[in-house]
Amino acid sequence: MHYTKISDVCPGKPGFYCTFIYFVQVIKILDEMVSSEGDDMLSYAGYLASFFVNVGGSIVLSNIMGMGGLALGTFFSYIFYLLVVSIHFLKKSNTYRIRLWFSFRDLFKFAKYSLKSNTSGLCMSVVSAAFTKAILIFWGSSYLIANTVLCAMLEIYQMIKGPSEAGEYLFATYYGEKNSEGVKTLFDEALTVCLFIGIAFSLILMLLPNLVLLLYGIEDSPLSGQLIKCIRYCSIALIAASVAGFLGDYYGDTEKPLWSCMMVVFRTALFPILFCVTFCLDGGIVGMGIGMLLAQISSVAIFFGFVFIIKGGESIPYMLDDPDFEKVKMNFFEYSSTEYERILNWISNNLKDQGIEENKIEDVKDIALSVFKRTEEKAGKNKVYGECVLRFIGDPEIIIKDNGELDKPDITDDRHSYNVLMSCNNNKICIS
C-alpha cells in the first residue's frame, strides 16, 4: 500500500480542503432547521442537487484544473445545496427569524446534546485502530482487509436507523410536552419498523455477502471465503444493531445524552473490540464475525441491565420517570363531524375531572370546534388527521395539531394561540 502527501499531489494547496469543514457544519445546521419544520423533501432535493453537481463538476473541472478542480466541484455542490434549502425560508411554513444572540448556557446545551454524535465518530476511529492493531499483531498486514470489512459492517449498522432519525423531532416535541402516550406510541412504531429494516438487510447480506466485497473491490482476495463467512455472521447482528442504533438515538432525542452515549460506546467500540479481538485468537476472521454478532446482542442486553440496576425495571424501555408525564393525555382523530363530538366529549370529561368550571369548559369547546371546522373547510375532499393533547401542568391547556393546509384560524380570543410545527397546524388553547 502506497501513500502520497497531499502537498505532492496538489502543490501549494495542502490546506485547500480544510476550508470545507465550515461548509459541512453549516449544511448540517440548515438540514436540522429545515427538517425540524417538516420540509424533509426540500432537504433531500438539496442533497440530490449537491450530489450531481459534485460528481459532474468534479469530472469536468478536474480535467482542466487537476486537484483544484475537484475541490472547486465540491465547493459548487455545497453552494447548490445552500441555494436549494434556502427556498424554505421563503415559504409560508417558515417560522425562523434572524436574530443576533449568544448565550453560554445555550452553548453548553448544544455541547451536551451533540455528545452522542461526537462520541459516535470517536468510537468509529477507536474501533478501527484497535482492529488494525490486533490484526497486525496476530496475523500481519496481509490480513488488514478484514478490518475494512468489519468497519464496513459497522458503517452499515449506523445506516439502518432511518425511523429514529425520521422521528427525532416528533420525539423531542412529545417529550417537551411531557406526552407519554405520544412518546410510547411513536417508540413502539419506530422500533417495529427498525426491526423490519434490520431483518430485511440481514437477509440481503446473508444471501449476497459478496456485495460488501464488491463495494470495496476485494472480491478476488485469497481471504474471500473467510470474509464471506464473517459477513454472514455480521449480517445476523444487523437485527440487534438496528435496535441498539434506535435506542441510542431515542435516548438522545429525549434528553438523556449520557445514556445515549453509553449505548453508542457499547455497540460501536467497547463490545466489538472486546468480543472480536477475543474470538479472533481461535476463530480467525470468522471468529471476528461471531464476535461482532455477540457484541451487538450484548450491547442491548447489558445496557438494559444497567438501566434495571440504576433506575428499576419500570423504566425499561421508555425511561419516562418525570411525574409530569402522568399529567398529560392525548387522543388521535380524523377530521369529521362524528369525530368532533367524540373529541369534544373527551375534552369535557377530562376537564371536569380536573375541577374546571362548566362555563370555561363550554368556552373551550367552542374555540376547539371553531378550529376543527376551519381546518375541515380548508381541507376540502382531502383527509386530515389530528391529535389533541390535554396538559395539566400548571394552567391547563389544550394543544390541537393537524396535517391539513397551513392556515391560522380567525379566532380573536386571547386564550387561543397558533403556530406552525413541522409543517403542521399547531393550535393552543389556555385555560386560566
PDB file of C-alpha atoms in Angstrom, residues 271-411:
ATOM      1  CA  PHE A 271     -18.073  -4.739  22.889  1.00  0.00           C
ATOM      2  CA  PRO A 272     -16.933  -5.028  19.245  1.00  0.00           C
ATOM      3  CA  ILE A 273     -13.329  -4.638  20.396  1.00  0.00           C
ATOM      4  CA  LEU A 274     -13.769  -6.973  23.371  1.00  0.00           C
ATOM      5  CA  PHE A 275     -15.543  -9.791  21.519  1.00  0.00           C
ATOM      6  CA  CYS A 276     -13.939  -9.520  18.059  1.00  0.00           C
ATOM      7  CA  VAL A 277     -10.375  -9.432  19.386  1.00  0.00           C
ATOM      8  CA  THR A 278     -11.051 -12.258  21.847  1.00  0.00           C
ATOM      9  CA  PHE A 279     -12.721 -14.557  19.304  1.00  0.00           C
ATOM     10  CA  CYS A 280     -10.176 -13.881  16.582  1.00  0.00           C
ATOM     11  CA  LEU A 281      -7.486 -15.653  18.650  1.00  0.00           C
ATOM     12  CA  ASP A 282      -9.004 -19.067  17.941  1.00  0.00           C
ATOM     13  CA  GLY A 283     -11.534 -18.364  15.198  1.00  0.00           C
ATOM     14  CA  GLY A 284      -9.558 -16.084  12.898  1.00  0.00           C
ATOM     15  CA  ILE A 285     -11.530 -13.781  10.594  1.00  0.00           C
ATOM     16  CA  VAL A 286     -14.703 -15.862  11.029  1.00  0.00           C
ATOM     17  CA  GLY A 287     -14.254 -15.554  14.796  1.00  0.00           C
ATOM     18  CA  MET A 288     -14.302 -11.770  14.444  1.00  0.00           C
ATOM     19  CA  GLY A 289     -17.667 -12.056  12.680  1.00  0.00           C
ATOM     20  CA  ILE A 290     -19.026 -14.179  15.536  1.00  0.00           C
ATOM     21  CA  GLY A 291     -17.624 -11.617  17.957  1.00  0.00           C
ATOM     22  CA  MET A 292     -19.452  -8.802  16.156  1.00  0.00           C
ATOM     23  CA  LEU A 293     -22.724 -10.730  16.429  1.00  0.00           C
ATOM     24  CA  LEU A 294     -22.271 -11.271  20.163  1.00  0.00           C
ATOM     25  CA  ALA A 295     -21.184  -7.636  20.602  1.00  0.00           C
ATOM     26  CA  GLN A 296     -24.439  -6.233  19.198  1.00  0.00           C
ATOM     27  CA  ILE A 297     -26.634  -8.587  21.220  1.00  0.00           C
ATOM     28  CA  SER A 298     -24.641  -7.944  24.396  1.00  0.00           C
ATOM     29  CA  SER A 299     -24.764  -4.171  23.955  1.00  0.00           C
ATOM     30  CA  VAL A 300     -28.571  -4.182  24.183  1.00  0.00           C
ATOM     31  CA  ALA A 301     -28.763  -6.768  26.987  1.00  0.00           C
ATOM     32  CA  ILE A 302     -26.078  -5.209  29.195  1.00  0.00           C
ATOM     33  CA  PHE A 303     -27.382  -1.680  28.544  1.00  0.00           C
ATOM     34  CA  PHE A 304     -30.816  -2.615  29.879  1.00  0.00           C
ATOM     35  CA  GLY A 305     -29.090  -4.407  32.747  1.00  0.00           C
ATOM     36  CA  PHE A 306     -27.601  -1.065  33.773  1.00  0.00           C
ATOM     37  CA  VAL A 307     -30.999   0.624  33.375  1.00  0.00           C
ATOM     38  CA  PHE A 308     -32.592  -2.027  35.590  1.00  0.00           C
ATOM     39  CA  ILE A 309     -29.943  -1.651  38.304  1.00  0.00           C
ATOM     40  CA  ILE A 310     -29.886   2.158  38.320  1.00  0.00           C
ATOM     41  CA  LYS A 311     -33.495   3.114  37.514  1.00  0.00           C
ATOM     42  CA  GLY A 312     -35.535  -0.043  38.073  1.00  0.00           C
ATOM     43  CA  GLY A 313     -37.468  -2.362  35.798  1.00  0.00           C
ATOM     44  CA  GLU A 314     -40.396   0.046  35.367  1.00  0.00           C
ATOM     45  CA  SER A 315     -38.136   2.426  33.422  1.00  0.00           C
ATOM     46  CA  ILE A 316     -37.464  -0.140  30.668  1.00  0.00           C
ATOM     47  CA  PRO A 317     -37.549   0.757  27.829  1.00  0.00           C
ATOM     48  CA  TYR A 318     -39.085   4.255  27.711  1.00  0.00           C
ATOM     49  CA  MET A 319     -37.338   5.853  30.708  1.00  0.00           C
ATOM     50  CA  LEU A 320     -40.127   8.384  31.351  1.00  0.00           C
ATOM     51  CA  ASP A 321     -39.590   8.921  35.057  1.00  0.00           C
ATOM     52  CA  ASP A 322     -40.797  12.521  35.440  1.00  0.00           C
ATOM     53  CA  PRO A 323     -44.165  12.551  37.319  1.00  0.00           C
ATOM     54  CA  ASP A 324     -45.386  15.282  34.945  1.00  0.00           C
ATOM     55  CA  PHE A 325     -45.830  12.602  32.281  1.00  0.00           C
ATOM     56  CA  GLU A 326     -48.857  11.418  34.256  1.00  0.00           C
ATOM     57  CA  LYS A 327     -50.473  14.848  33.837  1.00  0.00           C
ATOM     58  CA  VAL A 328     -50.757  14.784  30.035  1.00  0.00           C
ATOM     59  CA  LYS A 329     -53.285  12.906  27.886  1.00  0.00           C
ATOM     60  CA  MET A 330     -53.594  12.522  24.116  1.00  0.00           C
ATOM     61  CA  ASN A 331     -56.211  11.404  21.615  1.00  0.00           C
ATOM     62  CA  PHE A 332     -55.963  10.852  17.838  1.00  0.00           C
ATOM     63  CA  PHE A 333     -58.818  11.657  15.449  1.00  0.00           C
ATOM     64  CA  GLU A 334     -59.838  12.209  11.844  1.00  0.00           C
ATOM     65  CA  TYR A 335     -61.486  15.483  10.910  1.00  0.00           C
ATOM     66  CA  SER A 336     -65.191  14.619  10.570  1.00  0.00           C
ATOM     67  CA  SER A 337     -68.422  15.635  12.329  1.00  0.00           C
ATOM     68  CA  THR A 338     -68.747  12.366  14.248  1.00  0.00           C
ATOM     69  CA  GLU A 339     -65.170  12.591  15.491  1.00  0.00           C
ATOM     70  CA  TYR A 340     -65.658  16.193  16.690  1.00  0.00           C
ATOM     71  CA  GLU A 341     -68.372  15.064  19.075  1.00  0.00           C
ATOM     72  CA  ARG A 342     -66.189  12.273  20.454  1.00  0.00           C
ATOM     73  CA  ILE A 343     -63.156  14.523  20.960  1.00  0.00           C
ATOM     74  CA  LEU A 344     -65.190  17.358  22.499  1.00  0.00           C
ATOM     75  CA  ASN A 345     -66.810  14.925  24.953  1.00  0.00           C
ATOM     76  CA  TRP A 346     -63.354  13.549  25.798  1.00  0.00           C
ATOM     77  CA  ILE A 347     -62.078  17.079  26.446  1.00  0.00           C
ATOM     78  CA  SER A 348     -65.131  17.922  28.539  1.00  0.00           C
ATOM     79  CA  ASN A 349     -64.881  14.799  30.709  1.00  0.00           C
ATOM     80  CA  ASN A 350     -61.177  15.291  31.392  1.00  0.00           C
ATOM     81  CA  LEU A 351     -61.627  18.974  32.262  1.00  0.00           C
ATOM     82  CA  LYS A 352     -64.486  18.105  34.628  1.00  0.00           C
ATOM     83  CA  ASP A 353     -62.232  15.567  36.349  1.00  0.00           C
ATOM     84  CA  GLN A 354     -59.776  18.407  36.969  1.00  0.00           C
ATOM     85  CA  GLY A 355     -62.495  20.554  38.572  1.00  0.00           C
ATOM     86  CA  ILE A 356     -62.739  23.105  35.732  1.00  0.00           C
ATOM     87  CA  GLU A 357     -65.923  25.224  35.823  1.00  0.00           C
ATOM     88  CA  GLU A 358     -68.693  24.347  33.358  1.00  0.00           C
ATOM     89  CA  ASN A 359     -68.736  27.778  31.700  1.00  0.00           C
ATOM     90  CA  LYS A 360     -64.996  27.611  30.991  1.00  0.00           C
ATOM     91  CA  ILE A 361     -65.385  24.114  29.544  1.00  0.00           C
ATOM     92  CA  GLU A 362     -68.092  25.342  27.147  1.00  0.00           C
ATOM     93  CA  ASP A 363     -65.934  28.283  26.040  1.00  0.00           C
ATOM     94  CA  VAL A 364     -63.013  25.959  25.359  1.00  0.00           C
ATOM     95  CA  LYS A 365     -65.214  23.560  23.401  1.00  0.00           C
ATOM     96  CA  ASP A 366     -66.474  26.447  21.233  1.00  0.00           C
ATOM     97  CA  ILE A 367     -62.888  27.503  20.422  1.00  0.00           C
ATOM     98  CA  ALA A 368     -61.880  23.909  19.665  1.00  0.00           C
ATOM     99  CA  LEU A 369     -64.916  23.414  17.415  1.00  0.00           C
ATOM    100  CA  SER A 370     -64.013  26.592  15.508  1.00  0.00           C
ATOM    101  CA  VAL A 371     -60.516  25.178  14.931  1.00  0.00           C
ATOM    102  CA  PHE A 372     -61.942  21.846  13.743  1.00  0.00           C
ATOM    103  CA  LYS A 373     -64.409  23.401  11.302  1.00  0.00           C
ATOM    104  CA  ARG A 374     -61.857  25.833   9.873  1.00  0.00           C
ATOM    105  CA  THR A 375     -59.389  23.007   9.208  1.00  0.00           C
ATOM    106  CA  GLU A 376     -62.084  20.805   7.644  1.00  0.00           C
ATOM    107  CA  GLU A 377     -63.238  23.695   5.461  1.00  0.00           C
ATOM    108  CA  LYS A 378     -59.712  24.278   4.133  1.00  0.00           C
ATOM    109  CA  ALA A 379     -59.150  20.542   3.590  1.00  0.00           C
ATOM    110  CA  GLY A 380     -61.944  20.088   1.058  1.00  0.00           C
ATOM    111  CA  LYS A 381     -62.049  16.431  -0.021  1.00  0.00           C
ATOM    112  CA  ASN A 382     -58.618  15.616   1.406  1.00  0.00           C
ATOM    113  CA  LYS A 383     -58.436  13.534   4.563  1.00  0.00           C
ATOM    114  CA  VAL A 384     -56.939  15.352   7.533  1.00  0.00           C
ATOM    115  CA  TYR A 385     -55.742  13.695  10.718  1.00  0.00           C
ATOM    116  CA  GLY A 386     -55.108  15.362  14.039  1.00  0.00           C
ATOM    117  CA  GLU A 387     -54.193  14.838  17.643  1.00  0.00           C
ATOM    118  CA  CYS A 388     -55.489  16.550  20.739  1.00  0.00           C
ATOM    119  CA  VAL A 389     -53.265  16.879  23.802  1.00  0.00           C
ATOM    120  CA  LEU A 390     -54.506  17.874  27.256  1.00  0.00           C
ATOM    121  CA  ARG A 391     -51.805  19.196  29.590  1.00  0.00           C
ATOM    122  CA  PHE A 392     -52.496  19.703  33.297  1.00  0.00           C
ATOM    123  CA  ILE A 393     -49.074  21.054  34.248  1.00  0.00           C
ATOM    124  CA  GLY A 394     -49.625  24.486  35.736  1.00  0.00           C
ATOM    125  CA  ASP A 395     -52.562  26.177  33.995  1.00  0.00           C
ATOM    126  CA  PRO A 396     -54.432  23.570  31.924  1.00  0.00           C
ATOM    127  CA  GLU A 397     -54.032  23.818  28.157  1.00  0.00           C
ATOM    128  CA  ILE A 398     -55.244  22.049  25.052  1.00  0.00           C
ATOM    129  CA  ILE A 399     -52.984  21.518  22.016  1.00  0.00           C
ATOM    130  CA  ILE A 400     -54.590  20.603  18.690  1.00  0.00           C
ATOM    131  CA  LYS A 401     -52.298  19.581  15.816  1.00  0.00           C
ATOM    132  CA  ASP A 402     -53.283  18.535  12.296  1.00  0.00           C
ATOM    133  CA  ASN A 403     -51.674  17.832   8.929  1.00  0.00           C
ATOM    134  CA  GLY A 404     -54.134  19.958   6.954  1.00  0.00           C
ATOM    135  CA  GLU A 405     -53.398  23.053   4.893  1.00  0.00           C
ATOM    136  CA  LEU A 406     -51.477  25.635   6.893  1.00  0.00           C
ATOM    137  CA  ASP A 407     -53.939  28.307   7.941  1.00  0.00           C
ATOM    138  CA  LYS A 408     -54.274  30.493  11.012  1.00  0.00           C
ATOM    139  CA  PRO A 409     -57.872  30.366  12.306  1.00  0.00           C
ATOM    140  CA  ASP A 410     -59.668  33.703  12.593  1.00  0.00           C
ATOM    141  CA  ILE A 411     -60.064  33.486  16.359  1.00  0.00           C
TER     142      ILE A 411
END
